[in-house]
CSV table of C-alpha atoms and ligand atoms in Angstrom, one decimal:
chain,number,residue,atom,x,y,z
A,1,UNK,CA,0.0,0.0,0.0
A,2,UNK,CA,1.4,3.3,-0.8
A,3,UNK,CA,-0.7,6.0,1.6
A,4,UNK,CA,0.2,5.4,5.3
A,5,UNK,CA,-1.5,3.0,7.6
A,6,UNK,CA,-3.9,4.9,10.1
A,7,UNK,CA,-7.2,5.6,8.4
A,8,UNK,CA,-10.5,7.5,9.7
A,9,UNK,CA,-13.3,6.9,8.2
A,10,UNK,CA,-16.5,8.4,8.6
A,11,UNK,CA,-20.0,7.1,8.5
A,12,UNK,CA,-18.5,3.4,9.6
A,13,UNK,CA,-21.3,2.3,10.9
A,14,UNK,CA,-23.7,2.4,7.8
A,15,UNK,CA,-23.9,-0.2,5.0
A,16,UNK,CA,-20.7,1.1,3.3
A,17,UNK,CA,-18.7,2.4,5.6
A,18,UNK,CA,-18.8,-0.6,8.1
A,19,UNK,CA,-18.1,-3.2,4.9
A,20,UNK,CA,-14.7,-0.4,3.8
A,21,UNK,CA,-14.1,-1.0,8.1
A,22,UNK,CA,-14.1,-4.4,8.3
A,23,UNK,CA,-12.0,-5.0,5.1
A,24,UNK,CA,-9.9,-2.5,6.5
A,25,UNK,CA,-9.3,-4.2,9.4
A,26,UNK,CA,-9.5,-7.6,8.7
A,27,UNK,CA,-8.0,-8.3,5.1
A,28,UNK,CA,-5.5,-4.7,5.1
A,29,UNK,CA,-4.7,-4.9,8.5
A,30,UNK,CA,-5.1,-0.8,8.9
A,31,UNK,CA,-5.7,0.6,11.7
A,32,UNK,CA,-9.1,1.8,11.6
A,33,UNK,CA,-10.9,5.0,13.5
A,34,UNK,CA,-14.7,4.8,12.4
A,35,UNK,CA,-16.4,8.6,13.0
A,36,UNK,CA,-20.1,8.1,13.1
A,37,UNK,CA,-23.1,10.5,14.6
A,38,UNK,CA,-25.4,7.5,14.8
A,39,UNK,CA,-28.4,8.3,13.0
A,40,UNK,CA,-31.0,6.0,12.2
A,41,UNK,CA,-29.0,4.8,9.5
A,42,UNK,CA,-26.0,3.5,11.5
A,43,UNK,CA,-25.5,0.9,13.7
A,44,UNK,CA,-22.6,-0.6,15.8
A,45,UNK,CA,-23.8,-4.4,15.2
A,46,UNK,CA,-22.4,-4.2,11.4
A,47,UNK,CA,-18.8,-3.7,13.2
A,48,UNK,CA,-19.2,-6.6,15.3
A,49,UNK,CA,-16.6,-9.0,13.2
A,50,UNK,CA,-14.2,-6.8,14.1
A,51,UNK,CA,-15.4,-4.3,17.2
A,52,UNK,CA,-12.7,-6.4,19.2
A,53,UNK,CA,-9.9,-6.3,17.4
A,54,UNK,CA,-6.8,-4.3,18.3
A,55,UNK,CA,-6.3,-2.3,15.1
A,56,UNK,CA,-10.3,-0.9,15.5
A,57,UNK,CA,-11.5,2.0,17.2
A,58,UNK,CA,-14.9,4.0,17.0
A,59,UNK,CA,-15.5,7.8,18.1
A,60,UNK,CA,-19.1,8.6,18.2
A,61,UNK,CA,-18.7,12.2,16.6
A,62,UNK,CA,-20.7,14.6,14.0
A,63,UNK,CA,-18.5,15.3,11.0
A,64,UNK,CA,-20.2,19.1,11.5
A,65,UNK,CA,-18.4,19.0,14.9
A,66,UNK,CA,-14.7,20.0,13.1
A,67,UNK,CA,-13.4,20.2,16.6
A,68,UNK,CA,-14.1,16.9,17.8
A,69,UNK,CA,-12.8,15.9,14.4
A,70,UNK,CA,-9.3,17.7,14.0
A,71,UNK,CA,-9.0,16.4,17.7
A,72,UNK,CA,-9.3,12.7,16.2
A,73,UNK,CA,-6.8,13.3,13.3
A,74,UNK,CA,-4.4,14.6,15.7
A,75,UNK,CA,-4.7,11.6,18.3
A,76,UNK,CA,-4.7,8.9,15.3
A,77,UNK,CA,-1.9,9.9,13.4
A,78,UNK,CA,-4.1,9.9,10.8
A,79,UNK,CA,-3.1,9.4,7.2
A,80,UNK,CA,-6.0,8.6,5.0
A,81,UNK,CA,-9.6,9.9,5.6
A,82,UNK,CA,-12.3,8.4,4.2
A,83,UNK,CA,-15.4,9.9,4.1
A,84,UNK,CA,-18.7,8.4,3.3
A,85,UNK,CA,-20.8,10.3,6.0
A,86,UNK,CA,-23.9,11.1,4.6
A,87,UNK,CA,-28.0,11.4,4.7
A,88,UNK,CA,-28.2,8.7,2.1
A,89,UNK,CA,-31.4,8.1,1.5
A,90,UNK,CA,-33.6,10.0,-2.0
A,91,UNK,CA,-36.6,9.6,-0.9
A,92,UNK,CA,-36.3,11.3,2.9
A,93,UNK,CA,-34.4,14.0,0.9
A,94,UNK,CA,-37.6,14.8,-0.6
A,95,UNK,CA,-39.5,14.6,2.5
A,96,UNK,CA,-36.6,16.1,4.4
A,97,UNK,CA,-34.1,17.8,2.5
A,98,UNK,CA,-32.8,20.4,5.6
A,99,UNK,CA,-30.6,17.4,7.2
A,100,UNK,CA,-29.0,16.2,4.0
A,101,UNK,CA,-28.1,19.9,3.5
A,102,UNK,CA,-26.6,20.0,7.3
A,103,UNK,CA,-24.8,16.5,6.9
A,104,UNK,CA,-24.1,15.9,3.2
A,105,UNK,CA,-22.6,19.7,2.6
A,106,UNK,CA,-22.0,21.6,5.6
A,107,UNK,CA,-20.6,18.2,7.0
A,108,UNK,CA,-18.6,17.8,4.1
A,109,UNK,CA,-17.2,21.4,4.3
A,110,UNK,CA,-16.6,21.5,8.0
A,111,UNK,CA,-14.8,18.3,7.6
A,112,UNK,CA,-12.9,19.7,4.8
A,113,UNK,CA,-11.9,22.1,7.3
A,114,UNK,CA,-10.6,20.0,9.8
A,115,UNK,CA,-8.7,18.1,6.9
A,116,UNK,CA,-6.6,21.2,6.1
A,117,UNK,CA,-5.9,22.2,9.4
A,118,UNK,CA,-4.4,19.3,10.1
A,119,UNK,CA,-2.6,18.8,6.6
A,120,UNK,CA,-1.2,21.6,6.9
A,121,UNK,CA,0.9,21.1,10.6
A,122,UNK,CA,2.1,17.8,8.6
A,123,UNK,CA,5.7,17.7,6.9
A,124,UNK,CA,7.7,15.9,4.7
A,125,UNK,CA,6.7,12.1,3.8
A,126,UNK,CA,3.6,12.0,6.1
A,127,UNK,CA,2.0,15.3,4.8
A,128,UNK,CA,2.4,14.1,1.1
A,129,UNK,CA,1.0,10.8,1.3
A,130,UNK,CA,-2.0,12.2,3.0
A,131,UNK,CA,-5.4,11.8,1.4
A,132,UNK,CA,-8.8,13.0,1.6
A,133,UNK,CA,-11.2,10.2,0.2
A,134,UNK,CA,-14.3,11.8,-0.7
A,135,UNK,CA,-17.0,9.2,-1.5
A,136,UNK,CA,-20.2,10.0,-4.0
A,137,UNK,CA,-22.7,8.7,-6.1
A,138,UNK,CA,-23.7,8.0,-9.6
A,139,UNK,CA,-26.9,10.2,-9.0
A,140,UNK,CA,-24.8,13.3,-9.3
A,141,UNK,CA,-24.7,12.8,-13.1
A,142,UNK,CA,-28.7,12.8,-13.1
A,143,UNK,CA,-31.2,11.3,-15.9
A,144,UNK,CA,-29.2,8.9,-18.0
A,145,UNK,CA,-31.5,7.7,-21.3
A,146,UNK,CA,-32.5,4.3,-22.0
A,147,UNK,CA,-29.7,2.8,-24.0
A,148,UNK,CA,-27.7,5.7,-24.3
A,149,UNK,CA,-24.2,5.1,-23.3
A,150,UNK,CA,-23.1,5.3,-19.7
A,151,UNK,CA,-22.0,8.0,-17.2
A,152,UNK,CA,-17.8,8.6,-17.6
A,153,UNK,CA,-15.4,11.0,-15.4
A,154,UNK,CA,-16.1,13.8,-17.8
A,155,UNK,CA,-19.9,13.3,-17.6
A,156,UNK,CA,-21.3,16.7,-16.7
A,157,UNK,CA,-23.1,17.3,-13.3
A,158,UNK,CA,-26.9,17.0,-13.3
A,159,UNK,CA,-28.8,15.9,-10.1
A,160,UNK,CA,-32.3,15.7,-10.1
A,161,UNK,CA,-32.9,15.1,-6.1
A,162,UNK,CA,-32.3,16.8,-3.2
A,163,UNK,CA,-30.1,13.8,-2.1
A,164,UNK,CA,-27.9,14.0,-5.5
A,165,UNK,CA,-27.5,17.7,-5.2
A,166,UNK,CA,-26.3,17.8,-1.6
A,167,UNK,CA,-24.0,15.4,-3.1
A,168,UNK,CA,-22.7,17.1,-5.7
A,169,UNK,CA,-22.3,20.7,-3.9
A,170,UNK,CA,-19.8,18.6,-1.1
A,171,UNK,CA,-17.9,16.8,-4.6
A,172,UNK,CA,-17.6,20.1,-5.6
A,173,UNK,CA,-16.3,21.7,-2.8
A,174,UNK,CA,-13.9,18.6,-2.3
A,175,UNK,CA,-12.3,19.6,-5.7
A,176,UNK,CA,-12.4,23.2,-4.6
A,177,UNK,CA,-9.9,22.5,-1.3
A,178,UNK,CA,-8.1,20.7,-3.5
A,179,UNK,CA,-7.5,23.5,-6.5
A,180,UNK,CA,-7.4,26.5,-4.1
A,181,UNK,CA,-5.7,25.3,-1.0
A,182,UNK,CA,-3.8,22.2,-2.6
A,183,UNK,CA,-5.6,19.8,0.0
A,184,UNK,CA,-4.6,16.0,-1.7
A,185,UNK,CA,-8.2,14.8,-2.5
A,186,UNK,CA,-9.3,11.8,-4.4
A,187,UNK,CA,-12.9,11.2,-5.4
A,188,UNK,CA,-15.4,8.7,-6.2
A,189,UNK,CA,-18.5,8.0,-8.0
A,190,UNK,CA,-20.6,4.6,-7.5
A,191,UNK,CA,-23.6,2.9,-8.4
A,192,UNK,CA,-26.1,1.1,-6.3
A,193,UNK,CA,-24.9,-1.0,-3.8
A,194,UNK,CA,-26.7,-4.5,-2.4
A,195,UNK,CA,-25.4,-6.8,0.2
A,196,UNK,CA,-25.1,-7.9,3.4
A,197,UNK,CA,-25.9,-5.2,6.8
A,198,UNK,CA,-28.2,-3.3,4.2
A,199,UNK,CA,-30.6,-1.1,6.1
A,200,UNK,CA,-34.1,-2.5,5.5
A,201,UNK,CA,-35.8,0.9,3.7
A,202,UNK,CA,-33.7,0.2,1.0
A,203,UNK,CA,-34.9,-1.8,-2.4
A,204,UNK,CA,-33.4,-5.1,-2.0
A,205,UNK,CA,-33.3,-5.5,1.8
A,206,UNK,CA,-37.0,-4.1,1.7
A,207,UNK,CA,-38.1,-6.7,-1.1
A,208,UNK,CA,-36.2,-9.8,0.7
A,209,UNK,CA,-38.2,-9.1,4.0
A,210,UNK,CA,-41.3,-7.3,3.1
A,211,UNK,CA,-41.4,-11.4,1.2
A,212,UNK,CA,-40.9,-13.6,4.2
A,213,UNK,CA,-43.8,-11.6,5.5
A,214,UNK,CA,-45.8,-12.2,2.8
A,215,UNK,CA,-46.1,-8.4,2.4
A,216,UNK,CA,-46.6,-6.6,-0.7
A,217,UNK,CA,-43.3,-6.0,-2.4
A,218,UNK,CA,-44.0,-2.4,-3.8
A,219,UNK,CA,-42.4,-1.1,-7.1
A,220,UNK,CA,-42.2,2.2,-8.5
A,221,UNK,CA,-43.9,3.1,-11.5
A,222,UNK,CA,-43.6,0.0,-13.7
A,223,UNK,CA,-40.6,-0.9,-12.8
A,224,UNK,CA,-38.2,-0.1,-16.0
A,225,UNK,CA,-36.2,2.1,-13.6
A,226,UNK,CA,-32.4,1.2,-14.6
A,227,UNK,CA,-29.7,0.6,-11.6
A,228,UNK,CA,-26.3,-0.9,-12.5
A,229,UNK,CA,-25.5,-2.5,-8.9
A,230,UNK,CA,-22.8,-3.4,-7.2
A,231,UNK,CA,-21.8,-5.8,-4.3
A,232,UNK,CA,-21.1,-3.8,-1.1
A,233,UNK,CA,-17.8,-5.8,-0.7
A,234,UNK,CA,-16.2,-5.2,-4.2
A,235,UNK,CA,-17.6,-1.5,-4.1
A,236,UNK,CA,-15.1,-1.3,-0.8
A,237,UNK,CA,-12.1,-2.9,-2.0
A,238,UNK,CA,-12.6,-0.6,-4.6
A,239,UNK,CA,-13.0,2.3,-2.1
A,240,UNK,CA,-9.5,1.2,-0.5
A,241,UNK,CA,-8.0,1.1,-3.8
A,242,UNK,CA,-9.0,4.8,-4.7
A,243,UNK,CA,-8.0,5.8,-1.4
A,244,UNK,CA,-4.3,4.2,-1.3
A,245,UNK,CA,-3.3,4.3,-5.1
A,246,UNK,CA,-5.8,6.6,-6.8
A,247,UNK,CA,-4.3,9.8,-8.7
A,248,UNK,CA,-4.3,13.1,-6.9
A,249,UNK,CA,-7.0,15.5,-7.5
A,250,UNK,CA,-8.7,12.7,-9.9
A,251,UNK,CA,-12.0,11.2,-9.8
A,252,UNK,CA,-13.1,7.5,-10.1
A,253,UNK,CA,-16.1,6.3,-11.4
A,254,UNK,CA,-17.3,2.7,-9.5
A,255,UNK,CA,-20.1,0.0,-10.6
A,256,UNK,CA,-20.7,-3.2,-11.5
A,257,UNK,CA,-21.1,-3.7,-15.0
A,258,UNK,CA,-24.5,-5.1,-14.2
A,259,UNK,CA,-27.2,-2.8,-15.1
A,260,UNK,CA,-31.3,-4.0,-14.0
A,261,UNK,CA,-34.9,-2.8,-14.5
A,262,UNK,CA,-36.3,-2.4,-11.1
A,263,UNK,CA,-38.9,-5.3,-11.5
A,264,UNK,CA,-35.9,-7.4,-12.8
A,265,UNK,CA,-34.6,-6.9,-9.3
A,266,UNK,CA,-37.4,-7.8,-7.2
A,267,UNK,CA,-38.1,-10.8,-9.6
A,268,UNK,CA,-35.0,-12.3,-9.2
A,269,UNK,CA,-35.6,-11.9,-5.5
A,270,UNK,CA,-38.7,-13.7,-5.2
A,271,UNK,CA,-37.1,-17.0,-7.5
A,272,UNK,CA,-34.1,-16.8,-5.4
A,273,UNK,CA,-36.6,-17.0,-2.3
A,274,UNK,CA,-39.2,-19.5,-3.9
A,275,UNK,CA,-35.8,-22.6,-4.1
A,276,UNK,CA,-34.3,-21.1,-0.9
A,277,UNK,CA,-37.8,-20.4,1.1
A,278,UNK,CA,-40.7,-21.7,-0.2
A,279,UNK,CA,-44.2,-20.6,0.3
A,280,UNK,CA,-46.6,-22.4,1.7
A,281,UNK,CA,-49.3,-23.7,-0.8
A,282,UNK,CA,-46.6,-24.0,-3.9
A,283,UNK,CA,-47.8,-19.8,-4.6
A,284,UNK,CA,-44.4,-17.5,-6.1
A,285,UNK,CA,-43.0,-14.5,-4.2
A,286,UNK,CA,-43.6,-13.2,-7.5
A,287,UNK,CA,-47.7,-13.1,-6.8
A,288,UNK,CA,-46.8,-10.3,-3.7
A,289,UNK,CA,-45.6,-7.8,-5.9
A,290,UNK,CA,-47.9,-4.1,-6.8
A,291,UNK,CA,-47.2,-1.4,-8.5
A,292,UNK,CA,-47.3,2.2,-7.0
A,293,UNK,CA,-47.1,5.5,-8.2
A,294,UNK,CA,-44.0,7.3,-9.4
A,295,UNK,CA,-41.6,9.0,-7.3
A,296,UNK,CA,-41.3,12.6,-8.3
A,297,UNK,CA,-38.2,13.0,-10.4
A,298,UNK,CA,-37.2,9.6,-10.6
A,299,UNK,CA,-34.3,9.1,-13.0
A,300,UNK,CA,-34.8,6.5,-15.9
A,301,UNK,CA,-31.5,5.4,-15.8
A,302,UNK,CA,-28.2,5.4,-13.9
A,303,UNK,CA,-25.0,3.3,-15.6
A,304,UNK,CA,-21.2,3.3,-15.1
A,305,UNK,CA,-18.3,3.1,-17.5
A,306,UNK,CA,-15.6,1.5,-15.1
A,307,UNK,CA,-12.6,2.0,-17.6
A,308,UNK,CA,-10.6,4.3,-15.9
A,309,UNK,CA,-10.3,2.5,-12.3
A,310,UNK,CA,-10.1,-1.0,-14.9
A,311,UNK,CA,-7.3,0.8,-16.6
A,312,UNK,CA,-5.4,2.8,-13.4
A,313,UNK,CA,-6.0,0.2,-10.2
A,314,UNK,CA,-6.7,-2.9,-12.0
A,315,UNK,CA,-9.8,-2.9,-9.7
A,316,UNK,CA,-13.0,-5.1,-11.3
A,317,UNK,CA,-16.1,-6.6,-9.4
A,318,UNK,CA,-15.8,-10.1,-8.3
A,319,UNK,CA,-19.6,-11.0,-7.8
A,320,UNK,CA,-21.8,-11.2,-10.7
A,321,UNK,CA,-25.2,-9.7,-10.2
A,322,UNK,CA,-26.3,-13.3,-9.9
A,323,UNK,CA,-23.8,-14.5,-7.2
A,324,UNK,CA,-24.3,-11.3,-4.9
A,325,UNK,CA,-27.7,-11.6,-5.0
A,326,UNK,CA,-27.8,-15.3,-4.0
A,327,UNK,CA,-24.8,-14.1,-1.2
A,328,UNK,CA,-27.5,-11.3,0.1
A,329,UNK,CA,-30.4,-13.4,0.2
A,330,UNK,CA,-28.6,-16.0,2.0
A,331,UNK,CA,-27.1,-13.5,4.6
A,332,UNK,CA,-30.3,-12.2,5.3
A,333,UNK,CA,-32.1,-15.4,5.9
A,334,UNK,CA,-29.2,-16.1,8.4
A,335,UNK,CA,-28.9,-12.6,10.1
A,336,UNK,CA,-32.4,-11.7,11.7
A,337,UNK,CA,-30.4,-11.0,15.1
A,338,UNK,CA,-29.5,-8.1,12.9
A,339,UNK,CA,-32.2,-6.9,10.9
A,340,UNK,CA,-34.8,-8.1,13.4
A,341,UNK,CA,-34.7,-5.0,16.0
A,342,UNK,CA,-34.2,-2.5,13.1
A,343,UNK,CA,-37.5,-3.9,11.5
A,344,UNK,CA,-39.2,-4.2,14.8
A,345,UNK,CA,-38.2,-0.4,15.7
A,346,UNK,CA,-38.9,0.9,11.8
A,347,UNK,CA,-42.2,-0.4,11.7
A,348,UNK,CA,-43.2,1.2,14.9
A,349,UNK,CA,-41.7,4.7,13.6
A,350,UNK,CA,-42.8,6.8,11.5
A,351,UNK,CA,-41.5,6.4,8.0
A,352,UNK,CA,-40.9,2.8,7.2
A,353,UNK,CA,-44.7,2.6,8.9
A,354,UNK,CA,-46.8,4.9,6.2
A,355,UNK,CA,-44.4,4.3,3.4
A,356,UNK,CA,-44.2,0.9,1.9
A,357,UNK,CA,-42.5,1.8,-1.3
A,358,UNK,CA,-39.8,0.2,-2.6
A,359,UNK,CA,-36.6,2.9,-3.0
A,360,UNK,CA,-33.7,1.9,-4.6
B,1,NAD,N1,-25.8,3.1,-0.9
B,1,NAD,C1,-25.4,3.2,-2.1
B,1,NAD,O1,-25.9,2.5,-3.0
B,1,NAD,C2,-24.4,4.3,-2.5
B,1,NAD,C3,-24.0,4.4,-3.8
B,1,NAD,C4,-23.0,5.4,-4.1
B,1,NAD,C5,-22.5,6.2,-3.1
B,1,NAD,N2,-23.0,6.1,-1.8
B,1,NAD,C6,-22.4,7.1,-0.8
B,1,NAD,O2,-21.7,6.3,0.1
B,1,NAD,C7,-21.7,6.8,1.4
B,1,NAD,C8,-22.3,5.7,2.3
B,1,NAD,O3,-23.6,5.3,1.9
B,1,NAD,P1,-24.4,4.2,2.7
B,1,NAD,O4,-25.4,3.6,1.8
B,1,NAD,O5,-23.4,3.4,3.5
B,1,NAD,O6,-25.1,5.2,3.8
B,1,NAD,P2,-25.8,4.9,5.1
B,1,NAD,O7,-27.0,5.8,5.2
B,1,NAD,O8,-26.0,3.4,5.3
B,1,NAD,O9,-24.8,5.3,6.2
B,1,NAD,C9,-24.5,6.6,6.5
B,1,NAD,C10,-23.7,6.7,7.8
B,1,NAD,O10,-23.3,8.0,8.1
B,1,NAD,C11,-23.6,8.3,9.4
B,1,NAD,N3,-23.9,9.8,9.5
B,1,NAD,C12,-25.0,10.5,9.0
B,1,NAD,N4,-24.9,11.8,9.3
B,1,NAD,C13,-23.7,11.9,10.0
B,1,NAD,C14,-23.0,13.0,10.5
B,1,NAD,N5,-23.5,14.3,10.5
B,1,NAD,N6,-21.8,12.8,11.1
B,1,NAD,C15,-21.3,11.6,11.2
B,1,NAD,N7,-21.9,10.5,10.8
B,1,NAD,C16,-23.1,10.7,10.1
B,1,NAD,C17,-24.9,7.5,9.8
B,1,NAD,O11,-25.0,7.3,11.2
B,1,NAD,C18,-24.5,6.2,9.0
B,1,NAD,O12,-23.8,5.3,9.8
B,1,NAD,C19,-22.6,8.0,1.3
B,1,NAD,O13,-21.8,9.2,1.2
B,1,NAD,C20,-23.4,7.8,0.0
B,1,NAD,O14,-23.7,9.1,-0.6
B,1,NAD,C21,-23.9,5.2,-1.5
């Protein structure tokens, strides 16, 4: 690896951020300080292959809080931030949008902050093998055309959601610290990810156990939405890769060459769950899914070209769309100790209670 070994990374405790901790510290052997606020979307159990080991460590922290943060960098000897911090969710952006404004740009600049400040006390070897990781989203390019090429590095910005522009105001001021105050920044850009510890609002989670409970597996529109998804797992060894090899002041575009209509998604769910889980009476998963009205400015179509990170890291997805989604419905069949309380506490709440759509 050619960054330095002591990496913070923020949001650790969501669905990507715990799978880039747990590679970190189990198959890099980095040692790992996870920042996380805790919102609804994160949770400590997704660390819990490695919460014990020596090379771990987790700081309960807002990345608005640049105090608490430059305090962190200093005590860590930190040489690689990663941050994937964020209000991830597009439809709570559009019932919400204030808090993905607060995390997603003010976060993103206040972190920024703390970044420079402590880049800048740094010398010689350690202060130029510094990086700031900045993770984003596909979204940011916006409404991609059915069969109409795919999103590049060089794709112009375009978000249609409040969730994709809060994203692309904090990649822009990323790139900003880099060109005006020479900060070393990378960047990314991925596609959906699917896999194991994914919280249960989102489509395939939802689909896998709205189905066990013989709910109604919701789908937007009439499902021709387009996703190109990607395994969690891949998507963070990816991540690492950016992070520890990827060019200065370069972006990255991420996905896994595997592009699905929404119903195409939630289909393949319900055969993967009619061999593993059969219903009772010899009826298909298939038979529980509906069709619900649009959400407002849903892009057609989001798909990656991967050529660059191909070409520069040698980095390429392991899991076929296939073989991660047999992997994800296995896990969660296995893991209700996990999902259980999450679903338990959703449903009584308020969003996951009145809102049974499928969002991908
Ligand atoms: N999920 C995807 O398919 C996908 C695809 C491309 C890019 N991304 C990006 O990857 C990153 C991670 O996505 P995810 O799906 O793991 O999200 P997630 O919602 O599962 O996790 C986000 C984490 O950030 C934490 N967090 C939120 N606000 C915070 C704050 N103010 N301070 C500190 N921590 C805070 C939450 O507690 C949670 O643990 C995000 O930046 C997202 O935009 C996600």
């Amino acid at each position: 690896m050619s960054a330095g070994k002591n990496f913070l990374v923020t949001g650790g405790a969501g669905f990507i951020g715990s799978a880039v901790c747990r590679h970190l510290v189990s198959s890099v052997g980095a040692n790992v300080t996870n920042v996380d606020k805790l919102t609804y979307a994160g949770n400590l159990a997704s660390l819990k292959p490695v919460e014990n080991a020596h090379n771990y460590r987790f700081a309960q922290a807002d990345v608005c809080d640049d105090t608490s943060i430059l305090k962190l960098l200093k005590r860590d000897d930190i040489d690689v931030i990663m941050h994937l911090a964020a209000e991830s969710h597009v439809d709570r952006s559009i019932d919400g949008p204030a808090a993905f404004i607060e995390t997603n740009i003010v976060g993103t600049y206040r972190l920024l902050n703390a970044a420079l400040e402590y880049w800048r006390q740094l010398s010689g070897e350690k202060k130029q093998r510094f990086r700031f990781h900045h993770v984003s989203t596909d979204e940011v390019f916006g409404d991609l055309p059915f069969d109409s090429g795919f999103f590049t590095e060089e794709t112009p910005y375009a978000p249609s959601s409040p969730y994709s522009a809060s994203k692309a105001a904090s990649d822009h001021l990323v790139r900003a610290w880099h060109e005006t105050y020479g900060l070393p920044v990378v960047l990314s850009n991925c596609s959906n990810n699917y896999g194991p510890y994914h919280f249960p609002e989102k489509l395939i989670p939802l689909v896998i156990l709205n189905a066990l409970e013989e709910k109604p597996l919701a789908v937007y529109g009439q499902g021709t939405n387009v996703r190109d998804w990607l395994f969690v797992e891949d998507h963070a060894r990816a991540l690492v890769s950016i992070a520890t090899k990827g060019r200065v002041g370069e972006s990255y575009n991420v996905g896994g060459n595997a592009e699905r209509r929404n119903l195409s998604v939630v289909e393949a769910i319900c055969d993967l769950l009619d061999g593993k889980k059969p219903r009772q009476g010899g009826k298909s998963y298939r038979d529980l899914i509906t069709f619900v009205a649009d959400r407002p400015g849903h892009d057609r179509r989001y798909a990656i070209d991967t050529a660059k990170i191909q070409r520069e890291l040698g980095w390429e997805p392991t899991e076929t769309f296939e073989t991660g989604l047999g992997r994800t419905v296995d896990w969660y069949l296995a893991n209700q100790w996990w999902w259980g309380p999450i679903r338990g506490e959703s449903y009584a709440g308020e969003r996951l209670g009145r809102s049974p759509e499928a969002a991908e």
